[in-house]
Coordinates of C-alpha atoms in Angstrom, one line a residue:
Chain E
M1 CA 8.2 -57.6 -25.4
S2 CA 8.7 -55.8 -28.7
A3 CA 11.9 -57.7 -29.6
V4 CA 9.9 -60.9 -29.2
A5 CA 7.1 -59.5 -31.4
V6 CA 9.5 -58.5 -34.2
R7 CA 11.4 -61.7 -33.9
S8 CA 8.3 -63.7 -34.4
M9 CA 7.4 -61.6 -37.4
F10 CA 10.6 -62.3 -39.2
Q11 CA 9.9 -66.1 -38.8
S12 CA 7.0 -65.6 -41.2
H13 CA 8.7 -63.1 -43.5
P14 CA 8.8 -64.7 -47.0
E15 CA 12.5 -63.7 -47.3
Q16 CA 13.5 -64.9 -43.9
P17 CA 16.3 -62.5 -43.0
S18 CA 19.5 -64.1 -41.9
H19 CA 20.7 -63.2 -38.4
A20 CA 17.1 -62.6 -37.3
D21 CA 18.1 -62.6 -33.6
A22 CA 20.7 -59.9 -33.9
L23 CA 18.4 -58.0 -36.2
S24 CA 15.4 -58.1 -33.9
R25 CA 17.5 -57.0 -30.9
C26 CA 19.0 -54.2 -32.9
I27 CA 15.6 -52.9 -34.1
D28 CA 14.4 -53.0 -30.5
A29 CA 17.5 -51.3 -29.1
C30 CA 17.2 -48.5 -31.7
F31 CA 13.5 -47.7 -30.8
N32 CA 14.3 -48.0 -27.1
C33 CA 17.0 -45.4 -27.7
V34 CA 14.5 -43.1 -29.5
E35 CA 12.2 -43.3 -26.4
T36 CA 14.9 -42.6 -23.8
T37 CA 16.8 -39.9 -25.7
S38 CA 13.5 -38.1 -26.4
A39 CA 12.4 -38.4 -22.8
C40 CA 15.9 -37.3 -21.6
A41 CA 15.8 -34.2 -23.8
D42 CA 12.5 -33.2 -22.3
A43 CA 13.7 -33.9 -18.7
C44 CA 16.8 -31.8 -19.4
L45 CA 14.6 -29.0 -20.6
A46 CA 12.8 -29.0 -17.3
E47 CA 16.0 -28.9 -15.2
K48 CA 16.8 -25.6 -13.4
H49 CA 20.3 -25.5 -15.0
V50 CA 19.1 -26.1 -18.5
A51 CA 21.8 -23.9 -19.9
R52 CA 24.4 -26.5 -19.0
L53 CA 22.4 -29.2 -20.7
I54 CA 22.1 -27.7 -24.2
T55 CA 24.6 -30.0 -25.7
C56 CA 23.0 -33.0 -24.1
I57 CA 19.6 -31.9 -25.4
R58 CA 20.9 -31.5 -29.0
L59 CA 22.7 -34.8 -28.9
N60 CA 19.6 -36.5 -27.5
N61 CA 17.5 -35.1 -30.4
D62 CA 20.1 -36.0 -33.0
C63 CA 20.4 -39.5 -31.6
A64 CA 16.6 -40.0 -31.6
A65 CA 16.5 -39.0 -35.3
V66 CA 19.3 -41.3 -36.3
C67 CA 18.0 -44.3 -34.2
A68 CA 14.5 -43.9 -35.7
A69 CA 15.9 -44.0 -39.2
T70 CA 18.1 -47.0 -38.3
G71 CA 15.3 -48.9 -36.7
S72 CA 13.0 -48.2 -39.7
I73 CA 15.7 -49.3 -42.2
L74 CA 16.4 -52.4 -40.3
T75 CA 12.8 -53.6 -40.6
R76 CA 13.5 -53.8 -44.4
A77 CA 17.0 -55.4 -43.9
N78 CA 16.0 -58.7 -45.4
K79 CA 18.0 -58.6 -48.6
V80 CA 21.6 -59.0 -49.4
G81 CA 21.5 -56.3 -52.1
H82 CA 22.3 -53.2 -50.1
R83 CA 24.7 -54.4 -47.4
Q84 CA 27.0 -51.5 -47.8
L85 CA 24.1 -49.0 -47.2
L86 CA 23.1 -50.9 -44.1
E87 CA 26.7 -51.0 -42.8
A88 CA 27.0 -47.2 -43.4
Q89 CA 23.7 -46.6 -41.5
L90 CA 24.8 -48.8 -38.5
T91 CA 28.2 -47.2 -38.3
T92 CA 26.7 -43.7 -38.3
C93 CA 24.2 -44.8 -35.7
I94 CA 26.9 -46.1 -33.5
A95 CA 28.8 -42.8 -33.7
F96 CA 25.8 -40.8 -32.6
A97 CA 24.7 -43.2 -29.9
R98 CA 28.3 -43.4 -28.5
T99 CA 28.7 -39.7 -28.4
C100 CA 25.3 -39.2 -26.8
A101 CA 26.1 -41.9 -24.2
A102 CA 29.3 -40.1 -23.3
E103 CA 27.6 -36.8 -23.0
C104 CA 24.7 -38.2 -20.9
Q105 CA 27.3 -40.1 -18.7
R106 CA 28.8 -36.7 -17.8
H107 CA 25.6 -35.7 -16.2
A108 CA 24.7 -39.2 -14.8
E109 CA 25.6 -38.4 -11.2
M110 CA 23.5 -35.3 -11.2
H111 CA 20.6 -36.5 -13.2
K112 CA 19.2 -40.0 -13.0
H113 CA 17.4 -39.5 -16.4
C114 CA 20.8 -39.0 -18.0
E115 CA 22.2 -42.1 -16.4
V116 CA 19.3 -44.2 -17.7
C117 CA 19.6 -42.6 -21.1
A118 CA 23.4 -43.3 -21.3
K119 CA 22.7 -47.0 -20.7
A120 CA 20.1 -47.1 -23.4
C121 CA 22.5 -45.4 -25.8
Q122 CA 25.3 -47.8 -24.9
H123 CA 22.9 -50.7 -25.3
C124 CA 22.1 -49.4 -28.8
V125 CA 25.8 -49.1 -29.6
D126 CA 26.3 -52.8 -28.5
A127 CA 23.3 -54.0 -30.5
C128 CA 24.4 -52.2 -33.7
T129 CA 27.9 -53.5 -33.3
E130 CA 26.6 -57.1 -32.8
M131 CA 24.4 -56.6 -35.9
L132 CA 27.5 -55.5 -38.0
S133 CA 29.4 -58.5 -36.8
S134 CA 26.6 -60.9 -37.7
M135 CA 26.4 -59.4 -41.2
R136 CA 30.1 -60.2 -41.7
M137 CA 29.7 -63.8 -40.7
P138 CA 28.3 -66.4 -43.1
A139 CA 24.5 -66.7 -42.6
Chain T
M1 CA 12.7 -53.6 -21.2
S2 CA 12.0 -50.2 -22.7
A3 CA 8.9 -49.5 -20.8
V4 CA 10.9 -50.0 -17.7
A5 CA 13.7 -47.7 -18.9
V6 CA 11.3 -44.9 -19.7
R7 CA 9.4 -45.5 -16.5
S8 CA 12.5 -45.0 -14.4
M9 CA 13.4 -41.9 -16.4
F10 CA 10.1 -40.2 -15.5
Q11 CA 10.9 -40.8 -11.8
S12 CA 13.8 -38.4 -12.1
H13 CA 12.0 -35.9 -14.4
P14 CA 11.9 -32.6 -12.6
E15 CA 8.2 -32.2 -13.6
Q16 CA 7.2 -35.7 -12.6
P17 CA 4.4 -36.5 -15.0
S18 CA 1.2 -37.7 -13.4
H19 CA 0.1 -41.1 -14.6
A20 CA 3.7 -42.2 -15.3
D21 CA 2.7 -45.8 -15.5
A22 CA 0.1 -45.4 -18.2
L23 CA 2.4 -43.0 -19.9
S24 CA 5.4 -45.3 -20.0
R25 CA 3.3 -48.2 -21.3
C26 CA 1.7 -46.0 -23.9
I27 CA 5.1 -44.7 -25.2
D28 CA 6.3 -48.3 -25.4
A29 CA 3.2 -49.6 -27.1
C30 CA 3.5 -46.8 -29.7
F31 CA 7.1 -47.6 -30.6
N32 CA 6.4 -51.3 -30.6
C33 CA 3.7 -50.6 -33.1
V34 CA 6.2 -48.6 -35.3
E35 CA 8.4 -51.7 -35.3
T36 CA 5.7 -54.2 -36.1
T37 CA 3.9 -52.2 -38.7
S38 CA 7.1 -51.3 -40.5
A39 CA 8.2 -55.0 -40.5
C40 CA 4.7 -56.1 -41.6
A41 CA 4.7 -53.7 -44.5
D42 CA 8.0 -55.1 -45.7
A43 CA 6.9 -58.8 -45.2
C44 CA 3.8 -58.0 -47.2
L45 CA 5.9 -56.5 -50.0
A46 CA 7.7 -59.8 -50.2
E47 CA 4.6 -62.0 -50.4
K48 CA 3.7 -63.5 -53.8
H49 CA 0.3 -62.0 -53.8
V50 CA 1.5 -58.5 -52.9
A51 CA -1.3 -57.0 -55.0
R52 CA -3.9 -58.2 -52.4
L53 CA -1.9 -56.5 -49.6
I54 CA -1.6 -53.0 -51.0
T55 CA -4.2 -51.6 -48.5
C56 CA -2.4 -53.4 -45.7
I57 CA 1.0 -52.0 -46.7
R58 CA -0.4 -48.5 -46.9
L59 CA -2.2 -48.7 -43.5
N60 CA 0.9 -50.2 -41.9
N61 CA 3.0 -47.3 -43.2
D62 CA 0.4 -44.7 -42.1
C63 CA 0.1 -46.4 -38.7
A64 CA 3.9 -46.4 -38.3
A65 CA 4.0 -42.6 -39.0
V66 CA 1.2 -41.8 -36.6
C67 CA 2.6 -44.0 -33.8
A68 CA 6.1 -42.5 -34.1
A69 CA 4.6 -39.1 -33.7
T70 CA 2.4 -40.1 -30.8
G71 CA 5.3 -41.8 -29.0
S72 CA 7.5 -38.8 -29.5
I73 CA 4.9 -36.3 -28.3
L74 CA 4.2 -38.5 -25.2
T75 CA 7.8 -38.2 -24.1
R76 CA 7.0 -34.5 -23.7
A77 CA 3.6 -35.1 -22.1
N78 CA 4.7 -33.8 -18.7
K79 CA 2.6 -30.7 -18.6
V80 CA -0.9 -29.9 -18.0
G81 CA -1.0 -27.1 -20.6
H82 CA -1.8 -28.9 -23.7
R83 CA -4.1 -31.6 -22.7
Q84 CA -6.4 -31.1 -25.6
L85 CA -3.6 -31.5 -28.1
L86 CA -2.6 -34.7 -26.4
E87 CA -6.1 -36.0 -26.4
A88 CA -6.5 -35.2 -30.1
Q89 CA -3.2 -37.1 -30.9
L90 CA -4.2 -40.1 -28.9
T91 CA -7.6 -40.2 -30.5
T92 CA -6.2 -40.0 -34.0
C93 CA -3.6 -42.7 -33.1
I94 CA -6.3 -45.0 -31.9
A95 CA -8.3 -44.6 -35.1
F96 CA -5.3 -45.5 -37.3
A97 CA -4.1 -48.4 -35.1
R98 CA -7.6 -49.8 -34.9
T99 CA -8.1 -49.7 -38.7
C100 CA -4.7 -51.2 -39.2
A101 CA -5.4 -54.0 -36.7
A102 CA -8.6 -54.8 -38.5
E103 CA -7.0 -54.9 -41.9
C104 CA -4.1 -57.1 -40.6
Q105 CA -6.6 -59.4 -38.9
R106 CA -8.2 -60.0 -42.3
H107 CA -4.9 -61.6 -43.4
A108 CA -4.0 -63.2 -40.1
E109 CA -4.8 -66.7 -41.1
M110 CA -2.8 -66.5 -44.3
H111 CA 0.2 -64.5 -42.9
K112 CA 1.6 -64.9 -39.5
H113 CA 3.3 -61.5 -39.7
C114 CA -0.1 -59.9 -40.1
E115 CA -1.4 -61.7 -37.1
V116 CA 1.5 -60.5 -34.9
C117 CA 1.1 -57.0 -36.3
A118 CA -2.7 -57.0 -35.6
K119 CA -1.9 -57.8 -32.0
A120 CA 0.7 -55.0 -31.7
C121 CA -1.8 -52.5 -33.2
Q122 CA -4.5 -53.6 -30.8
H123 CA -2.1 -53.4 -27.9
C124 CA -1.4 -49.8 -29.0
V125 CA -5.1 -49.0 -29.1
D126 CA -5.5 -50.4 -25.6
A127 CA -2.5 -48.4 -24.2
C128 CA -3.7 -45.2 -25.8
T129 CA -7.2 -45.7 -24.5
E130 CA -5.9 -46.4 -21.0
M131 CA -3.7 -43.2 -21.3
L132 CA -6.8 -41.2 -22.2
S133 CA -8.7 -42.6 -19.2
S134 CA -5.8 -41.8 -16.9
M135 CA -5.7 -38.2 -18.1
R136 CA -9.4 -37.8 -17.3
M137 CA -9.0 -39.0 -13.7
P138 CA -7.6 -36.8 -11.0
A139 CA -3.8 -37.2 -10.8
Chain F
M1 CA 10.3 -26.3 -55.7
S2 CA 9.2 -29.3 -53.8
A3 CA 5.4 -28.7 -54.2
V4 CA 6.1 -28.6 -58.0
A5 CA 8.0 -31.9 -57.8
V6 CA 5.3 -33.7 -55.8
R7 CA 2.6 -32.2 -58.0
S8 CA 4.2 -33.6 -61.1
M9 CA 4.6 -37.0 -59.5
F10 CA 0.9 -37.2 -58.7
Q11 CA 0.2 -36.6 -62.4
S12 CA 1.9 -40.0 -63.2
H13 CA 0.4 -41.8 -60.1
P14 CA -1.6 -44.7 -61.4
E15 CA -4.4 -43.8 -59.0
Q16 CA -4.4 -40.1 -59.8
P17 CA -5.4 -38.5 -56.5
S18 CA -8.3 -36.1 -56.7
H19 CA -7.5 -32.6 -55.5
A20 CA -3.9 -33.0 -56.4
D21 CA -3.2 -29.3 -56.2
A22 CA -4.4 -29.0 -52.6
L23 CA -2.7 -32.2 -51.7
S24 CA 0.7 -31.1 -53.1
R25 CA 0.5 -27.8 -51.4
C26 CA -0.5 -29.5 -48.1
I27 CA 2.4 -32.0 -48.2
D28 CA 4.8 -29.2 -48.9
A29 CA 3.5 -27.0 -46.2
C30 CA 3.7 -29.8 -43.7
F31 CA 7.4 -30.5 -44.4
N32 CA 8.2 -26.8 -44.5
C33 CA 6.7 -26.7 -41.0
V34 CA 8.9 -29.6 -39.9
E35 CA 11.9 -27.6 -41.1
T36 CA 11.0 -24.3 -39.4
T37 CA 9.8 -25.8 -36.1
S38 CA 12.9 -27.9 -35.8
A39 CA 15.1 -24.9 -36.6
C40 CA 13.1 -22.7 -34.2
A41 CA 13.5 -25.2 -31.4
D42 CA 17.2 -25.1 -31.8
A43 CA 17.4 -21.4 -32.1
C44 CA 15.3 -21.1 -28.9
L45 CA 17.7 -23.4 -27.1
A46 CA 20.6 -21.1 -28.0
E47 CA 18.8 -18.0 -26.6
K48 CA 20.1 -16.5 -23.4
H49 CA 16.7 -16.6 -21.8
V50 CA 16.0 -20.2 -22.8
A51 CA 14.0 -20.8 -19.6
R52 CA 11.2 -18.5 -21.0
L53 CA 11.1 -20.5 -24.2
I54 CA 10.6 -24.0 -22.8
T55 CA 7.0 -24.2 -23.9
C56 CA 7.9 -22.9 -27.3
I57 CA 10.6 -25.5 -27.7
R58 CA 8.2 -28.3 -26.7
L59 CA 5.4 -27.2 -29.0
N60 CA 7.9 -26.8 -31.8
N61 CA 9.1 -30.4 -31.3
D62 CA 5.5 -31.7 -31.0
C63 CA 4.5 -29.8 -34.1
A64 CA 7.5 -31.2 -36.1
A65 CA 6.5 -34.7 -35.1
V66 CA 2.8 -34.3 -36.1
C67 CA 3.6 -32.4 -39.4
A68 CA 6.1 -35.1 -40.4
A69 CA 3.5 -37.8 -39.9
T70 CA 0.8 -35.8 -41.7
G71 CA 3.1 -35.1 -44.7
S72 CA 4.0 -38.8 -44.9
I73 CA 0.4 -39.9 -44.7
L74 CA -0.6 -37.4 -47.3
T75 CA 1.8 -38.9 -49.8
R76 CA -0.4 -42.0 -49.6
A77 CA -3.7 -40.1 -49.7
N78 CA -4.7 -41.4 -53.1
K79 CA -7.6 -43.6 -52.1
V80 CA -11.1 -43.0 -51.0
G81 CA -11.1 -45.7 -48.5
H82 CA -9.7 -44.0 -45.4
R83 CA -11.1 -40.6 -45.6
Q84 CA -12.0 -40.4 -41.9
L85 CA -8.5 -41.3 -40.9
L86 CA -7.1 -38.5 -43.1
E87 CA -9.6 -36.0 -41.7
A88 CA -8.6 -37.0 -38.2
Q89 CA -4.9 -36.5 -39.0
L90 CA -5.5 -33.2 -40.7
T91 CA -7.6 -31.9 -37.8
T92 CA -5.1 -32.9 -35.2
C93 CA -2.3 -31.4 -37.3
I94 CA -4.2 -28.1 -37.5
A95 CA -4.6 -28.1 -33.7
F96 CA -0.9 -28.5 -33.1
A97 CA 0.2 -26.1 -35.8
R98 CA -2.3 -23.4 -34.6
T99 CA -1.1 -23.7 -31.0
C100 CA 2.5 -23.6 -32.1
A101 CA 1.9 -20.5 -34.3
A102 CA 0.2 -18.7 -31.3
E103 CA 3.1 -19.6 -29.0
C104 CA 5.7 -18.5 -31.5
Q105 CA 3.8 -15.3 -32.2
R106 CA 4.1 -14.4 -28.5
H107 CA 7.9 -14.2 -29.0
A108 CA 7.9 -12.8 -32.5
E109 CA 8.9 -9.3 -31.6
M110 CA 11.8 -10.5 -29.5
H111 CA 13.0 -13.4 -31.8
K112 CA 12.9 -13.2 -35.6
H113 CA 13.1 -17.0 -35.8
C114 CA 9.8 -17.3 -33.8
E115 CA 8.2 -14.8 -36.2
V116 CA 9.3 -16.9 -39.3
C117 CA 8.2 -20.1 -37.6
A118 CA 4.8 -18.7 -36.6
K119 CA 4.2 -17.9 -40.3
A120 CA 5.2 -21.4 -41.4
C121 CA 2.9 -22.9 -38.8
Q122 CA 0.0 -20.7 -39.9
H123 CA 0.7 -21.5 -43.6
C124 CA 0.5 -25.2 -42.6
V125 CA -2.9 -24.6 -40.8
D126 CA -4.2 -22.9 -44.0
A127 CA -3.0 -25.7 -46.3
C128 CA -4.5 -28.4 -44.1
T129 CA -7.8 -26.5 -43.9
E130 CA -7.8 -26.1 -47.6
M131 CA -7.1 -29.8 -48.0
L132 CA -10.0 -30.7 -45.7
S133 CA -12.3 -28.4 -47.7
S134 CA -11.2 -30.0 -51.0
M135 CA -11.9 -33.4 -49.6
R136 CA -15.5 -32.4 -48.8
M137 CA -16.2 -31.2 -52.3
P138 CA -17.0 -33.5 -55.2
A139 CA -13.7 -34.4 -57.0
Chain V
M1 CA 9.8 -21.3 -50.4
S2 CA 11.0 -23.3 -47.5
A3 CA 14.7 -22.9 -48.2
V4 CA 14.0 -19.1 -48.0
A5 CA 12.2 -19.6 -44.7
V6 CA 14.9 -21.6 -43.1
R7 CA 17.6 -19.3 -44.5
S8 CA 15.9 -16.3 -42.8
M9 CA 15.6 -18.2 -39.5
F10 CA 19.3 -18.9 -39.4
Q11 CA 19.9 -15.2 -39.7
S12 CA 18.3 -14.7 -36.3
H13 CA 19.8 -17.8 -34.7
P14 CA 21.9 -16.7 -31.7
E15 CA 24.7 -18.9 -32.9
Q16 CA 24.6 -18.0 -36.5
P17 CA 25.7 -21.2 -38.3
S18 CA 28.5 -20.7 -40.7
H19 CA 27.7 -21.7 -44.3
A20 CA 24.0 -20.9 -43.8
D21 CA 23.3 -20.9 -47.5
A22 CA 24.6 -24.4 -48.1
L23 CA 22.9 -25.5 -44.9
S24 CA 19.5 -24.1 -45.8
R25 CA 19.6 -25.6 -49.3
C26 CA 20.7 -29.0 -47.9
I27 CA 17.9 -29.1 -45.3
D28 CA 15.4 -28.2 -48.0
A29 CA 16.8 -30.8 -50.4
C30 CA 16.5 -33.5 -47.7
F31 CA 12.9 -32.8 -46.9
N32 CA 12.1 -32.5 -50.6
C33 CA 13.6 -35.9 -51.0
V34 CA 11.4 -37.3 -48.1
E35 CA 8.3 -36.0 -50.0
T36 CA 9.3 -37.4 -53.4
T37 CA 10.6 -40.8 -52.2
S38 CA 7.4 -41.3 -50.1
A39 CA 5.2 -40.4 -53.0
C40 CA 7.2 -42.5 -55.4
A41 CA 6.9 -45.6 -53.1
D42 CA 3.2 -45.2 -53.0
A43 CA 2.9 -44.7 -56.8
C44 CA 5.0 -47.8 -57.3
L45 CA 2.7 -49.7 -55.0
A46 CA -0.2 -48.7 -57.3
E47 CA 1.5 -49.9 -60.5
K48 CA 0.3 -53.0 -62.2
H49 CA 3.7 -54.6 -62.2
V50 CA 4.4 -53.9 -58.6
A51 CA 6.5 -57.0 -58.2
R52 CA 9.2 -55.5 -60.4
L53 CA 9.3 -52.4 -58.2
I54 CA 9.8 -54.0 -54.8
T55 CA 13.5 -52.9 -54.7
C56 CA 12.5 -49.4 -55.7
I57 CA 9.8 -49.2 -53.0
R58 CA 12.2 -50.4 -50.3
L59 CA 15.0 -48.0 -51.4
N60 CA 12.5 -45.1 -51.5
N61 CA 11.3 -45.9 -47.9
D62 CA 14.9 -46.2 -46.7
C63 CA 15.9 -43.0 -48.4
A64 CA 12.9 -41.2 -46.9
A65 CA 14.0 -42.4 -43.4
V66 CA 17.6 -41.3 -43.8
C67 CA 16.7 -37.9 -45.4
A68 CA 14.3 -37.1 -42.6
A69 CA 17.0 -37.8 -40.0
T70 CA 19.6 -35.8 -42.0
G71 CA 17.2 -32.8 -42.4
S72 CA 16.3 -32.9 -38.7
I73 CA 20.0 -33.1 -37.6
L74 CA 21.0 -30.3 -40.0
T75 CA 18.5 -27.9 -38.3
R76 CA 20.7 -28.3 -35.2
A77 CA 24.0 -28.1 -37.1
N78 CA 25.0 -24.8 -35.7
K79 CA 27.9 -25.9 -33.6
V80 CA 31.5 -26.8 -34.3
G81 CA 31.5 -29.6 -31.7
H82 CA 30.2 -32.5 -33.6
R83 CA 31.5 -32.0 -37.1
Q84 CA 32.5 -35.7 -37.4
L85 CA 28.9 -36.8 -36.7
L86 CA 27.5 -34.4 -39.2
E87 CA 30.0 -35.6 -41.8
A88 CA 29.1 -39.3 -41.1
Q89 CA 25.4 -38.5 -41.5
L90 CA 25.8 -36.6 -44.7
T91 CA 28.0 -39.3 -46.2
T92 CA 25.5 -42.0 -45.3
C93 CA 22.6 -39.9 -46.7
I94 CA 24.5 -39.4 -49.9
A95 CA 25.0 -43.2 -50.2
F96 CA 21.3 -43.9 -49.8
A97 CA 20.1 -41.1 -52.0
R98 CA 22.6 -42.0 -54.8
T99 CA 21.5 -45.6 -54.7
C100 CA 17.8 -44.6 -54.8
A101 CA 18.4 -42.2 -57.6
A102 CA 20.1 -45.0 -59.7
E103 CA 17.2 -47.5 -59.0
C104 CA 14.5 -44.9 -59.8
Q105 CA 16.4 -43.9 -63.0
R106 CA 16.1 -47.6 -64.2
H107 CA 12.3 -47.1 -64.2
A108 CA 12.3 -43.5 -65.4
E109 CA 11.3 -44.2 -69.0
M110 CA 8.4 -46.4 -67.8
H111 CA 7.3 -44.4 -64.8
K112 CA 7.3 -40.6 -64.8
H113 CA 7.1 -40.6 -60.9
C114 CA 10.4 -42.5 -60.8
E115 CA 12.0 -40.0 -63.1
V116 CA 10.9 -37.1 -60.9
C117 CA 12.0 -39.0 -57.8
A118 CA 15.5 -39.8 -59.3
K119 CA 16.0 -36.0 -59.9
A120 CA 15.0 -35.2 -56.3
C121 CA 17.4 -37.8 -55.0
Q122 CA 20.2 -36.5 -57.2
H123 CA 19.5 -33.0 -56.0
C124 CA 19.8 -34.2 -52.4
V125 CA 23.1 -35.9 -53.2
D126 CA 24.4 -32.6 -54.7
A127 CA 23.2 -30.5 -51.8
C128 CA 24.7 -32.9 -49.2
T129 CA 28.0 -32.9 -51.2
E130 CA 28.0 -29.1 -51.3
M131 CA 27.3 -29.0 -47.6
L132 CA 30.3 -31.3 -46.9
S133 CA 32.5 -29.1 -49.1
S134 CA 31.4 -26.0 -47.3
M135 CA 32.2 -27.6 -43.9
R136 CA 35.7 -28.3 -45.1
M137 CA 36.4 -24.7 -46.1
P138 CA 37.2 -21.9 -43.5
A139 CA 33.9 -20.3 -42.5

């Protein structure tokens, strides 16, 4: 639902951002990742063998922090002026989400919440990558 | 999509939260509100008559901050221990989102992005209210 | 240092906020609390008996989320218009920080980081309380 | 005050982070920057010639988002495992804070709040740069 809401907002934005589809999907994938990594960190904390999940918890929290920043910055991504900053943020976000996806995947068989979280992280990686590609194409 | 993802995570959470449906919807409504209020603040900034939208921009930013906190706290809302804190946070969140919805509604005819944002804020009010009701019923 | 920086900013704010001293101290106490609760959550995660610290970790994370929102909202607290919202946010923040301080205090003898964190939480409670009092006095 | 608090917490962290001094200063500089950029964005919004400050407001908001993420991630920076992620985050944070400092500096003569904010952003750039250097030296 939210990607649709954000998408429809950009249509009435006075400076209609180019690539509004990729942008809307990316914002939504980032905040979806905030939700799942935060929830996964908490589910891990409740597991009996929490000591084995410390790295997963930390990466989940780091990923939530970066994705929240990325999502917020993307809602202001309507201008051509700071393209390099946006590329830096997306690239950093991809690095965190990819690492978090890999760590969660290691626990996916054991913990369903890690499997769901790994998918959301990978979805965020894909959406950020698509956004980067869109930015490099003519509007 | 994200409400579904979070919902399926709670099913594998070792301390299965009661009211997982209301909880998942509420988390998702909060982060959706973060997206729309952030995007609305930026669209308002780009309007020619920005001076008339200062209050709207501030409320949007405040609402984004509160909803991000609420969504984050709700992902850890699996325990009975701190029900009063959760109720306080939900009540405060409702107050901000309701005020922001009313302010955006004032500009809804003029600015489509304010109309979309008002709906997202109202949706957040409803989801937080439903969550509060669920908490007050036996699990 | 930061309270000084923010204080000097408010002096040049076109709408000079009343109670700028209490406001600056409160903003700074909130972000200081974000730092210490985040760091305490991570230190707890690294403790051998992490299982005993789960509640402490969760409260630390919740407190960080609320204090970040409060600090952000307070930087926009220059208007008379939304006093009730500000009071609700401060009251909720006090509730979280007080509960977190009490939980950290329980582990203070065992873990120095919990002792430091409890003090930062209490300092935040005091600053928010002082801010509420200032708001209720004539400017 | 807060750098001192965080510094003393790391002394009791079970995995004493190396370079705790640079780390504490960097965390504090990041959250100080969150405070000043958020306050500067709001002061800009209140200026008569707000239309000239739109870029400044957006960069302030972006910078606040990145610095909040960096500060949060740094509180978990106690492990050797994800050094590349930390370097990516610090590098991106430096890029945003440097650009925001330059934009605020353009308005420094006109607006004292922009002058104060430019200094806080530059201080954040310096602290992140120092942190990067520390990480590259043997512990």
